[in-house]
Coordinates of C-alpha atoms in Angstrom, one line a residue:
Chain A
M263 CA 0.0 0.0 0.0
S264 CA 3.0 2.3 0.1
D265 CA 2.5 2.8 -3.6
V266 CA -0.8 4.6 -2.9
K267 CA 0.7 7.0 -0.4
A268 CA 3.5 8.0 -2.8
R269 CA 1.1 9.6 -5.2
P270 CA -0.5 12.5 -3.5
G271 CA -4.3 12.8 -4.0
L272 CA -4.8 9.2 -5.1
W273 CA -5.9 7.9 -1.8
E274 CA -8.4 10.7 -1.4
R275 CA -9.8 10.1 -4.8
L276 CA -10.0 6.3 -4.3
T277 CA -11.6 6.6 -0.9
G278 CA -13.8 9.7 -1.5
R279 CA -12.3 11.3 1.4
G280 CA -11.5 15.1 0.9
G281 CA -8.8 17.1 2.6
G282 CA -5.8 19.3 1.9
A283 CA -3.7 17.3 -0.5
G284 CA -3.1 20.9 -1.5
G285 CA -2.2 22.2 -4.8
S286 CA -4.0 23.7 -7.6
D287 CA -5.8 20.6 -8.5
G288 CA -8.6 22.2 -10.5
G289 CA -10.9 21.2 -7.7
G290 CA -14.5 21.0 -8.7
G291 CA -13.8 18.2 -10.9
A292 CA -14.1 17.6 -14.5
D293 CA -17.7 16.5 -14.1
G294 CA -20.4 18.9 -15.4
G295 CA -18.1 20.8 -17.8
M296 CA -19.4 22.9 -20.7
I297 CA -18.7 22.6 -24.3
R298 CA -18.1 25.6 -26.5
N299 CA -16.8 25.5 -30.0
G300 CA -15.6 22.0 -29.3
L301 CA -13.7 23.1 -26.2
K302 CA -14.4 21.4 -22.9
I303 CA -14.6 24.1 -20.3
D304 CA -14.4 22.8 -16.8
D305 CA -17.1 23.8 -14.3
T306 CA -14.5 25.1 -11.9
F307 CA -13.1 28.2 -10.5
A308 CA -10.0 30.2 -10.1
E309 CA -9.1 31.0 -6.5
A310 CA -7.4 34.4 -6.0
F311 CA -6.1 36.4 -3.1
P312 CA -6.2 39.9 -1.8
M313 CA -3.2 42.1 -2.6
T314 CA -2.0 45.6 -2.0
A315 CA -1.2 47.5 -5.1
T316 CA -0.2 50.8 -6.4
A317 CA -0.2 52.3 -9.9
L318 CA 2.3 54.6 -11.4
T319 CA 2.2 56.8 -14.6
I320 CA 5.6 57.0 -16.2
T321 CA 5.9 59.6 -19.0
G322 CA 8.7 60.2 -21.4
P323 CA 9.7 62.4 -24.4
S324 CA 8.3 59.6 -26.6
I325 CA 6.2 56.5 -26.0
E326 CA 9.3 54.4 -26.6
W327 CA 11.2 55.8 -23.7
A328 CA 8.2 55.6 -21.4
R329 CA 7.8 51.9 -22.4
I330 CA 11.5 51.3 -21.8
A331 CA 11.3 52.7 -18.3
A332 CA 8.0 50.8 -17.5
T333 CA 9.4 47.5 -18.9
S334 CA 12.6 47.9 -16.8
L335 CA 10.7 48.8 -13.7
S336 CA 8.2 45.8 -14.1
G337 CA 10.9 43.3 -15.0
F338 CA 11.7 40.4 -12.7
A339 CA 8.3 40.7 -11.1
T340 CA 6.4 37.6 -12.1
S341 CA 5.5 36.2 -8.7
V342 CA 5.7 37.4 -5.2
I343 CA 7.2 34.1 -4.3
G344 CA 10.6 34.8 -5.7
C345 CA 10.5 38.4 -7.0
G346 CA 9.1 40.3 -4.0
C347 CA 6.2 41.8 -6.0
E348 CA 4.2 41.3 -9.2
A349 CA 4.3 44.1 -11.7
G350 CA 3.4 44.8 -15.3
I351 CA 2.2 47.4 -17.8
D352 CA -1.6 48.1 -17.6
T353 CA -2.0 50.5 -20.5
E354 CA -0.4 53.3 -22.5
L355 CA -1.7 56.8 -22.1
P356 CA -1.9 59.5 -24.7
P357 CA -0.4 62.9 -23.9
A358 CA -3.8 64.4 -23.2
E359 CA -4.2 62.0 -20.2
T360 CA -0.8 62.5 -18.4
P361 CA 0.1 65.2 -15.9
D362 CA 2.8 66.7 -18.0
G363 CA 1.1 66.3 -21.5
R364 CA 3.7 63.7 -22.7
P365 CA 3.1 60.1 -23.8
G366 CA 2.9 57.8 -20.8
V367 CA 2.6 54.2 -19.6
R368 CA 0.6 53.0 -16.5
V369 CA 2.2 50.3 -14.5
L370 CA 0.7 48.3 -11.6
I371 CA 2.9 46.9 -8.8
M372 CA 1.4 44.5 -6.3
S373 CA 2.5 42.7 -3.2
M374 CA 0.9 40.5 -0.6
A375 CA 2.2 42.4 2.4
P376 CA 1.0 46.1 2.5
D377 CA 4.0 47.2 4.5
G378 CA 6.6 45.9 2.0
L379 CA 5.2 47.7 -1.0
E380 CA 6.7 51.1 -0.4
K381 CA 10.3 49.9 -0.3
I382 CA 9.8 47.7 -3.4
V383 CA 8.3 50.6 -5.3
I384 CA 10.9 53.1 -4.3
N385 CA 13.7 50.6 -5.2
R386 CA 12.2 50.0 -8.7
V387 CA 11.5 53.6 -9.5
G388 CA 14.9 54.6 -8.2
Q389 CA 16.8 52.0 -10.3
C390 CA 14.7 51.9 -13.4
V391 CA 12.9 55.3 -13.9
L392 CA 15.2 57.8 -12.2
T393 CA 17.9 56.4 -14.3
C394 CA 16.0 56.3 -17.5
P395 CA 16.4 59.3 -19.9
G396 CA 13.6 61.8 -20.2
T397 CA 11.2 60.2 -17.9
A398 CA 9.0 61.5 -15.1
C399 CA 7.0 59.5 -12.5
F400 CA 3.5 60.2 -11.1
S401 CA 1.0 58.4 -8.9
G402 CA -1.4 56.5 -11.1
I403 CA -4.0 56.0 -8.5
D404 CA -5.7 58.2 -5.9
G405 CA -6.8 57.1 -2.4
G406 CA -5.6 54.6 0.1
K407 CA -2.6 54.9 2.3
R408 CA 0.0 56.9 0.4
I409 CA 3.4 55.5 -0.1
K410 CA 6.6 57.6 -0.4
L411 CA 8.0 58.0 -3.9
G412 CA 9.7 61.3 -4.8
A413 CA 9.7 62.0 -1.0
N414 CA 12.4 59.3 -0.7
L415 CA 14.2 59.7 -4.0
R416 CA 14.7 63.3 -3.5
Y417 CA 17.8 62.7 -1.5
F418 CA 19.6 61.7 -4.6
G419 CA 19.6 65.4 -5.3
D420 CA 22.2 66.0 -2.6
G421 CA 20.6 69.1 -1.4
H422 CA 19.9 70.6 -4.8
Q423 CA 16.5 69.1 -5.1
S424 CA 13.4 71.3 -4.9
S425 CA 9.7 70.6 -4.5
K426 CA 6.7 72.1 -6.2
V427 CA 3.0 71.9 -5.2
V428 CA 0.7 72.0 -8.3
N429 CA -3.1 71.7 -7.8
G430 CA -2.6 70.4 -4.3
R431 CA -0.1 67.6 -5.2
R432 CA 3.6 67.7 -4.3
Y433 CA 6.3 66.9 -6.7
W434 CA 10.0 66.7 -6.4
R435 CA 12.5 68.0 -8.9
I436 CA 15.8 66.2 -8.7
P437 CA 18.7 67.5 -10.7
V438 CA 20.4 64.9 -12.7
M439 CA 23.1 64.9 -15.4
E440 CA 20.4 64.9 -18.2
G441 CA 18.5 67.8 -16.6
E442 CA 15.9 67.1 -14.0
F443 CA 13.9 64.1 -12.8
L444 CA 10.4 65.0 -11.8
C445 CA 8.7 62.6 -9.4
E446 CA 5.5 62.9 -7.5
A447 CA 6.1 62.9 -3.8
T448 CA 3.7 60.0 -2.9
A449 CA 1.6 57.5 -4.7
G450 CA -1.8 56.2 -3.7
T451 CA -2.5 52.5 -3.0
T452 CA -5.4 50.1 -2.8
G453 CA -6.1 47.1 -0.6
E454 CA -8.8 45.9 -2.9
A455 CA -6.5 44.5 -5.5
V456 CA -6.7 40.8 -6.4
G457 CA -3.9 38.4 -7.5
G458 CA -4.1 35.0 -8.9
G459 CA -7.0 34.9 -11.3
N460 CA -6.0 32.3 -13.9
L461 CA -7.0 30.3 -16.9
L462 CA -5.5 26.9 -17.8
M463 CA -5.4 26.1 -21.5
L464 CA -5.2 22.4 -22.4
G465 CA -4.1 21.9 -26.0
R466 CA -3.1 19.3 -28.5
S467 CA 0.5 20.4 -28.9
A468 CA 2.8 22.9 -27.4
D469 CA 2.7 25.0 -30.5
E470 CA -1.1 25.1 -30.8
T471 CA -1.5 25.8 -27.1
L472 CA 1.0 28.7 -27.3
R473 CA -0.8 30.3 -30.2
A474 CA -4.1 30.0 -28.3
A475 CA -2.4 31.6 -25.3
E476 CA -1.1 34.4 -27.4
A477 CA -4.5 35.2 -28.7
A478 CA -6.0 35.2 -25.2
V479 CA -3.2 37.4 -23.9
A480 CA -3.8 39.9 -26.7
A481 CA -7.5 40.1 -25.7
M482 CA -6.7 40.3 -22.0
R483 CA -4.1 43.1 -22.3
A484 CA -6.9 45.4 -23.5
V485 CA -8.7 45.1 -20.1
P486 CA -7.9 48.1 -17.9
D487 CA -6.6 47.9 -14.4
T488 CA -5.1 44.5 -14.9
I489 CA -1.6 43.0 -15.5
L490 CA -0.4 39.6 -16.6
P491 CA 2.8 39.4 -14.7
F492 CA 4.4 36.3 -16.2
P493 CA 6.6 36.3 -19.3
G494 CA 4.5 37.4 -22.3
G495 CA 1.6 36.9 -19.9
V496 CA 1.9 33.1 -19.9
V497 CA 3.1 30.6 -17.4
R498 CA 4.5 27.3 -18.8
S499 CA 5.3 25.9 -15.4
G500 CA 2.2 26.1 -13.3
S501 CA 2.8 25.0 -9.8
K502 CA 1.2 23.2 -6.9
V503 CA 1.7 23.9 -3.2
G504 CA 4.1 21.5 -1.5
S505 CA 6.8 19.1 -2.7
K506 CA 8.5 15.9 -1.8
Y507 CA 11.4 18.1 -0.8
K508 CA 11.1 19.8 2.5
F509 CA 12.9 22.9 1.1
M510 CA 10.5 23.6 -1.7
I511 CA 7.3 25.4 -1.0
A512 CA 6.0 24.9 -4.5
S513 CA 6.6 22.4 -7.2
T514 CA 5.5 21.4 -10.7
N515 CA 1.8 20.7 -11.0
D516 CA 2.2 17.1 -12.0
A517 CA -1.5 16.5 -12.4
Y518 CA -1.3 18.8 -15.5
C519 CA 2.1 17.7 -16.8
P520 CA 1.6 15.8 -20.1
T521 CA 4.6 13.7 -19.7
L522 CA 3.5 12.3 -16.3
K523 CA 0.1 11.0 -17.2
G524 CA 1.1 7.5 -16.3
L525 CA 2.8 8.5 -13.1
S526 CA 0.6 11.0 -11.4
E527 CA -3.0 11.7 -10.6
T528 CA -3.4 13.2 -14.0
R529 CA -6.1 15.6 -14.9
L530 CA -5.3 15.4 -18.5
S531 CA -7.1 13.3 -21.1
D532 CA -5.1 11.3 -23.6
D533 CA -5.2 13.9 -26.3
V534 CA -3.7 16.8 -24.3
G535 CA -0.1 17.4 -25.3
S536 CA 0.6 20.7 -23.5
V537 CA -0.9 23.0 -20.9
L538 CA -0.3 26.7 -20.4
E539 CA -1.6 29.0 -17.8
I540 CA -2.4 32.7 -17.8
V541 CA -2.3 34.5 -14.3
I542 CA -4.1 37.8 -13.8
D543 CA -3.7 40.4 -11.2
G544 CA -6.0 43.3 -11.1
M545 CA -6.8 46.4 -9.1
T546 CA -10.3 45.0 -8.3
A547 CA -12.0 41.6 -8.4
A548 CA -14.2 43.0 -11.2
A549 CA -11.2 43.8 -13.3
V550 CA -9.8 40.2 -12.9
A551 CA -13.3 38.8 -13.8
D552 CA -13.3 41.0 -17.0
S553 CA -9.9 39.8 -17.9
M554 CA -10.8 36.2 -17.5
R555 CA -14.0 36.8 -19.5
A556 CA -12.0 38.3 -22.4
G557 CA -9.5 35.5 -22.3
L558 CA -12.2 32.9 -22.2
K559 CA -13.9 34.4 -25.2
A560 CA -10.7 34.5 -27.2
L561 CA -10.0 30.9 -26.4
I562 CA -13.5 29.8 -27.3
G563 CA -13.1 31.7 -30.6
I564 CA -10.1 29.5 -31.4
G565 CA -11.9 26.4 -30.2
A566 CA -11.0 22.8 -31.0
G567 CA -10.3 23.8 -34.6
G568 CA -7.2 25.6 -33.4
G569 CA -5.8 22.7 -31.5
L570 CA -7.3 23.6 -28.1
I571 CA -8.9 20.8 -26.1
G572 CA -10.1 22.3 -22.9
V573 CA -10.0 25.3 -20.5
S574 CA -9.8 25.0 -16.8
A575 CA -8.8 27.1 -13.8
G576 CA -6.7 26.5 -10.8
N577 CA -7.7 26.7 -7.1
Y578 CA -6.9 25.2 -3.7
G579 CA -10.3 23.8 -2.9
G580 CA -11.6 27.3 -2.2
Q581 CA -10.5 27.4 1.4
L582 CA -7.5 29.7 1.0
G583 CA -8.4 32.6 -1.2
P584 CA -11.6 34.7 -0.7
H585 CA -12.0 35.4 -4.4
H586 CA -13.5 32.8 -6.6
F587 CA -14.0 33.3 -10.4
H588 CA -16.2 30.6 -11.7
L589 CA -15.7 29.8 -15.4
R590 CA -19.4 29.1 -15.8
E591 CA -20.2 32.7 -14.9
L592 CA -17.5 34.2 -17.2
L593 CA -18.7 32.4 -20.4
P594 CA -19.5 34.8 -23.3
Chain B
M494 CA -31.5 78.6 -10.9
S495 CA -29.4 81.5 -12.0
A496 CA -26.8 83.4 -10.0
L497 CA -27.4 86.0 -7.4
K498 CA -26.8 89.2 -9.3
L499 CA -25.6 92.5 -7.9
T500 CA -25.5 95.6 -10.1
L501 CA -23.8 98.7 -8.8
R502 CA -26.1 101.6 -8.9
D503 CA -23.6 104.4 -9.0
T504 CA -19.9 104.9 -8.3
P505 CA -19.9 104.9 -4.4
G506 CA -18.8 107.9 -2.5
Q507 CA -16.6 105.8 -0.2
R508 CA -14.7 102.5 -0.6
L509 CA -17.0 99.5 0.0
D510 CA -16.2 96.3 1.8
L511 CA -17.9 93.5 -0.1
S512 CA -16.4 90.7 2.1
R513 CA -19.8 89.4 3.1
L514 CA -20.7 88.6 -0.5
T515 CA -19.3 85.1 -0.7
P516 CA -21.3 82.0 -1.4
D517 CA -20.5 80.6 2.1
R518 CA -21.5 83.8 4.0
L519 CA -24.6 84.3 1.9
A520 CA -25.8 80.7 2.3
G521 CA -29.2 80.6 4.0
L522 CA -29.8 84.3 4.0
A523 CA -33.1 85.6 2.9
E524 CA -33.4 88.4 0.3
A525 CA -34.2 91.0 2.8
E526 CA -31.2 90.0 5.0
I527 CA -28.9 90.1 2.0
A528 CA -30.1 93.6 1.1
A529 CA -29.5 94.8 4.7
L530 CA -25.8 93.7 4.8
P531 CA -23.6 96.6 5.6
V532 CA -20.9 97.5 3.0
N533 CA -19.7 100.9 4.1
T534 CA -16.2 101.5 5.3
A535 CA -16.6 105.2 6.2
K536 CA -19.0 106.7 8.8
T537 CA -21.8 107.0 6.4
P538 CA -23.8 103.7 6.7
L539 CA -24.6 102.0 3.4
T540 CA -26.3 98.7 2.9
L541 CA -25.9 96.3 0.0
G542 CA -29.4 97.1 -1.1
D543 CA -28.5 100.9 -1.1
A544 CA -25.5 100.5 -3.2
F545 CA -26.6 97.6 -5.5
H546 CA -29.6 96.5 -7.4
I547 CA -30.1 92.9 -6.3
T548 CA -31.6 90.2 -8.5
A549 CA -32.4 87.1 -6.4
G550 CA -30.7 83.9 -7.3
D551 CA -28.6 80.9 -6.2
A552 CA -25.9 82.3 -4.0
T553 CA -23.4 79.6 -4.9
T554 CA -22.6 81.8 -7.7
V555 CA -22.5 85.6 -7.0
H556 CA -22.3 87.9 -10.1
I557 CA -21.4 91.5 -9.5
V558 CA -21.8 94.0 -12.3
A559 CA -19.7 97.2 -11.8
A560 CA -18.6 99.3 -14.7
D561 CA -16.4 101.3 -12.3
G562 CA -15.5 98.8 -9.6
A563 CA -12.2 100.4 -8.4
R564 CA -13.7 101.2 -5.0
L565 CA -15.2 97.7 -4.4
D566 CA -12.8 96.1 -1.9
N567 CA -12.5 92.5 -0.5
I568 CA -14.6 90.9 -3.3
G569 CA -14.5 87.1 -2.7
A570 CA -12.6 87.5 0.6
G571 CA -12.4 84.3 2.6
M572 CA -14.2 82.3 -0.1
T573 CA -14.3 78.6 0.5
H574 CA -16.3 77.3 -2.4
G575 CA -18.6 78.4 -5.2
R576 CA -18.0 81.2 -7.6
V577 CA -17.9 84.9 -7.6
T578 CA -17.8 86.7 -11.0
V579 CA -17.2 90.4 -11.6
E580 CA -18.4 92.0 -14.8
G581 CA -16.2 95.1 -14.6
G582 CA -13.3 95.8 -12.2
A583 CA -12.6 95.2 -8.6
G584 CA -10.8 97.2 -6.0
A585 CA -8.2 96.2 -3.4
Y586 CA -7.9 92.8 -1.8
A587 CA -9.9 90.8 -4.2
G588 CA -9.9 87.1 -3.2
L589 CA -8.3 88.1 0.2
G590 CA -7.6 84.9 2.2
M591 CA -9.5 82.6 -0.1
T592 CA -9.3 78.8 0.6
G593 CA -11.4 77.5 -2.2
G594 CA -13.8 78.4 -5.0
E595 CA -13.3 80.6 -8.0
L596 CA -13.1 84.4 -8.4
T597 CA -13.2 85.8 -11.9
V598 CA -12.8 89.5 -12.6
A599 CA -13.4 90.6 -16.2
G600 CA -11.6 93.9 -15.8
D601 CA -8.8 95.2 -13.6
C602 CA -8.0 94.6 -10.0
G603 CA -6.5 97.0 -7.5
P604 CA -3.6 96.1 -5.2
F605 CA -3.3 93.0 -3.1
A606 CA -5.4 90.8 -5.2
G607 CA -5.1 87.2 -3.9
S608 CA -3.4 88.4 -0.7
G609 CA -3.3 85.7 1.9
M610 CA -5.0 83.0 -0.3
S611 CA -4.3 79.4 0.4
G612 CA -6.5 77.7 -2.1
G613 CA -9.0 78.3 -4.9
R614 CA -8.6 80.2 -8.2
V615 CA -8.4 83.9 -9.0
R616 CA -8.7 84.8 -12.6
I617 CA -8.1 88.5 -13.6
Q618 CA -8.9 89.0 -17.1
G619 CA -7.7 92.7 -17.1
N620 CA -4.7 93.9 -15.3
A621 CA -3.7 93.4 -11.6
G622 CA -2.4 96.1 -9.3
D623 CA 0.7 96.0 -7.0
F624 CA 1.5 93.3 -4.5
L625 CA -0.5 90.6 -6.4
G626 CA -0.7 87.7 -3.9
G627 CA 1.5 89.7 -1.5
P628 CA 1.3 89.9 2.3
R629 CA -0.5 92.7 4.1
T630 CA 1.6 94.8 6.5
G631 CA 2.9 92.6 9.4
E632 CA 2.2 89.3 7.7
M633 CA 5.3 87.0 7.5
T634 CA 4.3 85.3 4.3
G635 CA 2.3 86.1 1.2
M636 CA 0.0 83.7 -0.5
K637 CA 0.1 80.1 0.7
G638 CA -1.6 78.2 -2.1
G639 CA -4.0 78.4 -4.9
T640 CA -3.7 79.9 -8.4
I641 CA -3.8 83.4 -9.7
T642 CA -3.9 84.0 -13.4
V643 CA -3.8 87.5 -15.0
T644 CA -4.4 87.9 -18.7
G645 CA -3.0 91.5 -18.8
R646 CA -0.1 93.0 -16.7
A647 CA 0.6 93.1 -13.1
G648 CA 2.0 95.9 -11.0
A649 CA 5.0 96.0 -8.7
R650 CA 6.0 93.3 -6.1
A651 CA 3.9 90.6 -7.7
G652 CA 4.2 87.5 -5.6
D653 CA 6.0 89.3 -2.8
R654 CA 6.9 86.8 0.0
M655 CA 5.0 84.1 -1.7
R656 CA 5.0 80.8 0.3
R657 CA 3.3 78.5 -2.1
G658 CA 1.1 78.4 -5.2
L659 CA 1.0 79.7 -8.7
I660 CA 0.8 83.1 -10.2
A661 CA 0.8 83.4 -13.9
I662 CA 0.8 86.8 -15.8
G663 CA 0.2 86.9 -19.5
G664 CA 1.6 90.4 -20.0
D665 CA 4.4 92.4 -18.2
A666 CA 5.0 92.7 -14.5
G667 CA 6.3 95.7 -12.7
D668 CA 9.4 96.1 -10.5
H669 CA 10.6 93.6 -7.9
A670 CA 8.6 90.7 -9.1
A671 CA 8.7 87.8 -6.6
S672 CA 10.6 89.9 -4.1
R673 CA 11.5 88.0 -0.9
M674 CA 9.9 84.9 -2.4
I675 CA 9.8 81.9 -0.1
A676 CA 8.6 79.3 -2.5
G677 CA 6.0 78.7 -5.3
T678 CA 6.1 79.9 -8.9
V679 CA 5.6 83.2 -10.5
A680 CA 5.3 83.0 -14.3
I681 CA 5.6 86.2 -16.2
F682 CA 5.1 85.7 -20.0
G683 CA 6.0 89.3 -20.9
N684 CA 8.7 91.5 -19.5
C685 CA 9.3 92.5 -16.0
G686 CA 10.6 95.6 -14.3
A687 CA 13.7 96.1 -12.1
L688 CA 15.4 93.5 -10.0
P689 CA 13.1 90.3 -10.3
G690 CA 13.6 87.9 -7.4
Y691 CA 15.1 90.3 -5.0
L692 CA 16.0 88.5 -1.8
M693 CA 14.4 85.3 -3.1
R694 CA 14.9 82.3 -0.9
R695 CA 13.4 79.4 -3.0
G696 CA 10.8 79.1 -5.6
S697 CA 10.7 79.8 -9.3
I698 CA 10.2 82.8 -11.6
V699 CA 9.5 81.9 -15.1
L700 CA 10.1 84.9 -17.4
G701 CA 9.2 85.1 -21.0
G702 CA 10.8 88.4 -21.8
E703 CA 13.4 90.8 -20.5
A704 CA 13.9 92.4 -17.1
A705 CA 14.5 96.1 -17.0
S706 CA 17.5 95.4 -14.7
W707 CA 18.7 92.1 -13.3
T708 CA 19.4 91.4 -9.6
P709 CA 23.1 91.2 -9.6
T710 CA 23.3 88.3 -7.1
F711 CA 21.8 85.7 -9.5
V712 CA 24.2 83.4 -11.2
D713 CA 24.0 81.7 -14.5
S714 CA 23.2 78.1 -14.0
G715 CA 23.0 76.7 -17.5
R716 CA 20.3 75.6 -19.8
A717 CA 17.9 72.6 -19.5
E718 CA 14.5 71.3 -20.5
L719 CA 12.4 71.0 -17.3
T720 CA 9.5 68.5 -17.1
Y721 CA 8.1 70.7 -14.3
L722 CA 7.4 73.4 -16.9
A723 CA 5.6 70.8 -19.0
M724 CA 3.3 70.2 -16.0
L725 CA 2.9 74.0 -15.6
A726 CA 1.8 74.1 -19.3
V727 CA -0.9 71.5 -18.6
A728 CA -2.0 73.3 -15.4
L729 CA -2.3 76.6 -17.3
A730 CA -3.9 75.1 -20.4
G731 CA -6.9 77.2 -21.4
E732 CA -5.8 80.2 -19.4
F733 CA -3.2 81.4 -22.0
P734 CA -2.8 80.7 -25.7
P735 CA -1.0 77.6 -26.7
T736 CA 1.7 79.6 -28.4
T737 CA 2.5 81.3 -25.1
L738 CA 2.5 78.0 -23.2
G739 CA 4.6 76.3 -25.9
A740 CA 7.8 78.0 -24.7
L741 CA 7.4 76.1 -21.4
R742 CA 8.3 72.9 -23.2
A743 CA 11.4 74.1 -24.7
Q744 CA 14.9 74.7 -23.3
V745 CA 15.2 77.4 -20.7
R746 CA 18.1 79.3 -19.2
R747 CA 18.3 78.9 -15.4
L748 CA 19.6 81.7 -13.2
A749 CA 20.1 80.6 -9.6
G750 CA 19.6 83.0 -6.7
D751 CA 19.1 85.2 -4.8
M752 CA 22.7 84.4 -3.6
A753 CA 22.3 87.4 -1.2
A754 CA 19.6 85.4 0.6
L755 CA 19.2 81.5 0.8
G756 CA 19.8 81.3 -2.9
K757 CA 17.7 78.1 -3.7
G758 CA 15.5 80.0 -6.0
E759 CA 15.7 80.4 -9.8
I760 CA 14.7 82.6 -12.7
L761 CA 13.9 80.5 -15.7
R762 CA 14.2 82.4 -19.0
L763 CA 12.1 81.0 -21.7
A764 CA 13.4 80.7 -25.2
H765 CA 16.7 82.0 -24.2

């Protein structure tokens, strides 16, 4: 019977006893799924968590330089687990919508712990925007507990910095070799942000699944107040909680690994050759739902004809995260 | 409902104190009470109803019509919200101590417009007198916040001892602009008189034209494009023509000073 215990989750399935085998096992089961355009859509839900977030507007002399600063600032921020925060570009802003009338980019930065966000943001702005030619940095969100931004970076001016108050908001002018770096003193935050919305795409081959994921990402990028923090918006290595190794807090989600069908409690039918995941963080639960809705619509549009077999979502049984996004409710 | 309208009957024989005519002070007053408000500054008593023809209306907007308004002092004084508009000119201390709301004067203002203000907006579509935003005798600082825009020219000592806020003048300014400035921004799109920024501590003077004479204790500090001025252009959009504001986005020459005082201020010369 030691064989049974070596495969997590198998005992529970055989005996019908539930309990925290843990992991994003697509709980809710494959029973009662829905079919759309030949795609099997699991009647399950994504389980997501509250996060603290800020938004910044980065402007530049051209949209290219604003993008460069934003991309640099939001790099290495795929997951709070290893990167300290999750960050990404929300949208681009035309000159008419920025405080200095120049092209801009809005970035979102999120963390699990409210206290840690300020230090993370100051570090990233200091290393990636202060340093980037032509850019300026403003708060992209009002309300919430303000975190320091220019109020900390001003010391780089070594006494030559100066402050201006325009329309009740304070900005710091920091002299730099290029000219001046203008940075708003503080930025707003929100505790209503949500992280971990997700979609799992099950496809016939890696290539087809990737093309479907690209299409979903393109549709989801248009949803405001959201970011897709992973590379290109897509995770190829979805994880589960726990591991056979004591030192690993998360490990490969073997139930969704196509090469482990014979060795694990697989959730994959025989025809699934590859699985990709899209993770969504948003400033509100509604924004995450909108993003998942847009992604789902794009995937259904591709359908079985495009090499997709099914769509699912990851959760932890619903006991950990307060936000549940049911795929059934997000169908077009 | 339309604005409460006050039309000056004749040029008054004394200066009038119109400080009671702000939306917050008029709120809840009946027509008869409004007409009975005293406005005299001399011994001869004069009520609002004596000096003005009153047309009832919603007092969140007060509209004053005065072809010769040079003796109408304290218009909009202490305003916290709402709008006061003057069709004609205003006397001294227009917008005195405002904390919010909007005061718009179609004609000229006398001295000390915007004195002591800490919020809100004063719009002077004619010319402004001396000490625009400046402190009254004995006050340690001038205006502490808010925005004053002048379409025409301003007199001497505009922005004297300014502590915070924005003054923007479309035309010329007189002598000693931004004298003893503590902080804030005074933008003069025309020329200015003698010795701008005299004893300036911090803050910025933006100058579109020439000074009649330069304060000798300012030092040339090079040229740069400043994103702060781009923000100023956005903040002033609609108040001045785009051709005027366009120079804010170009390179400026920076003169640092007044080195005879704290010396952390600057004069930014546009298109220079």
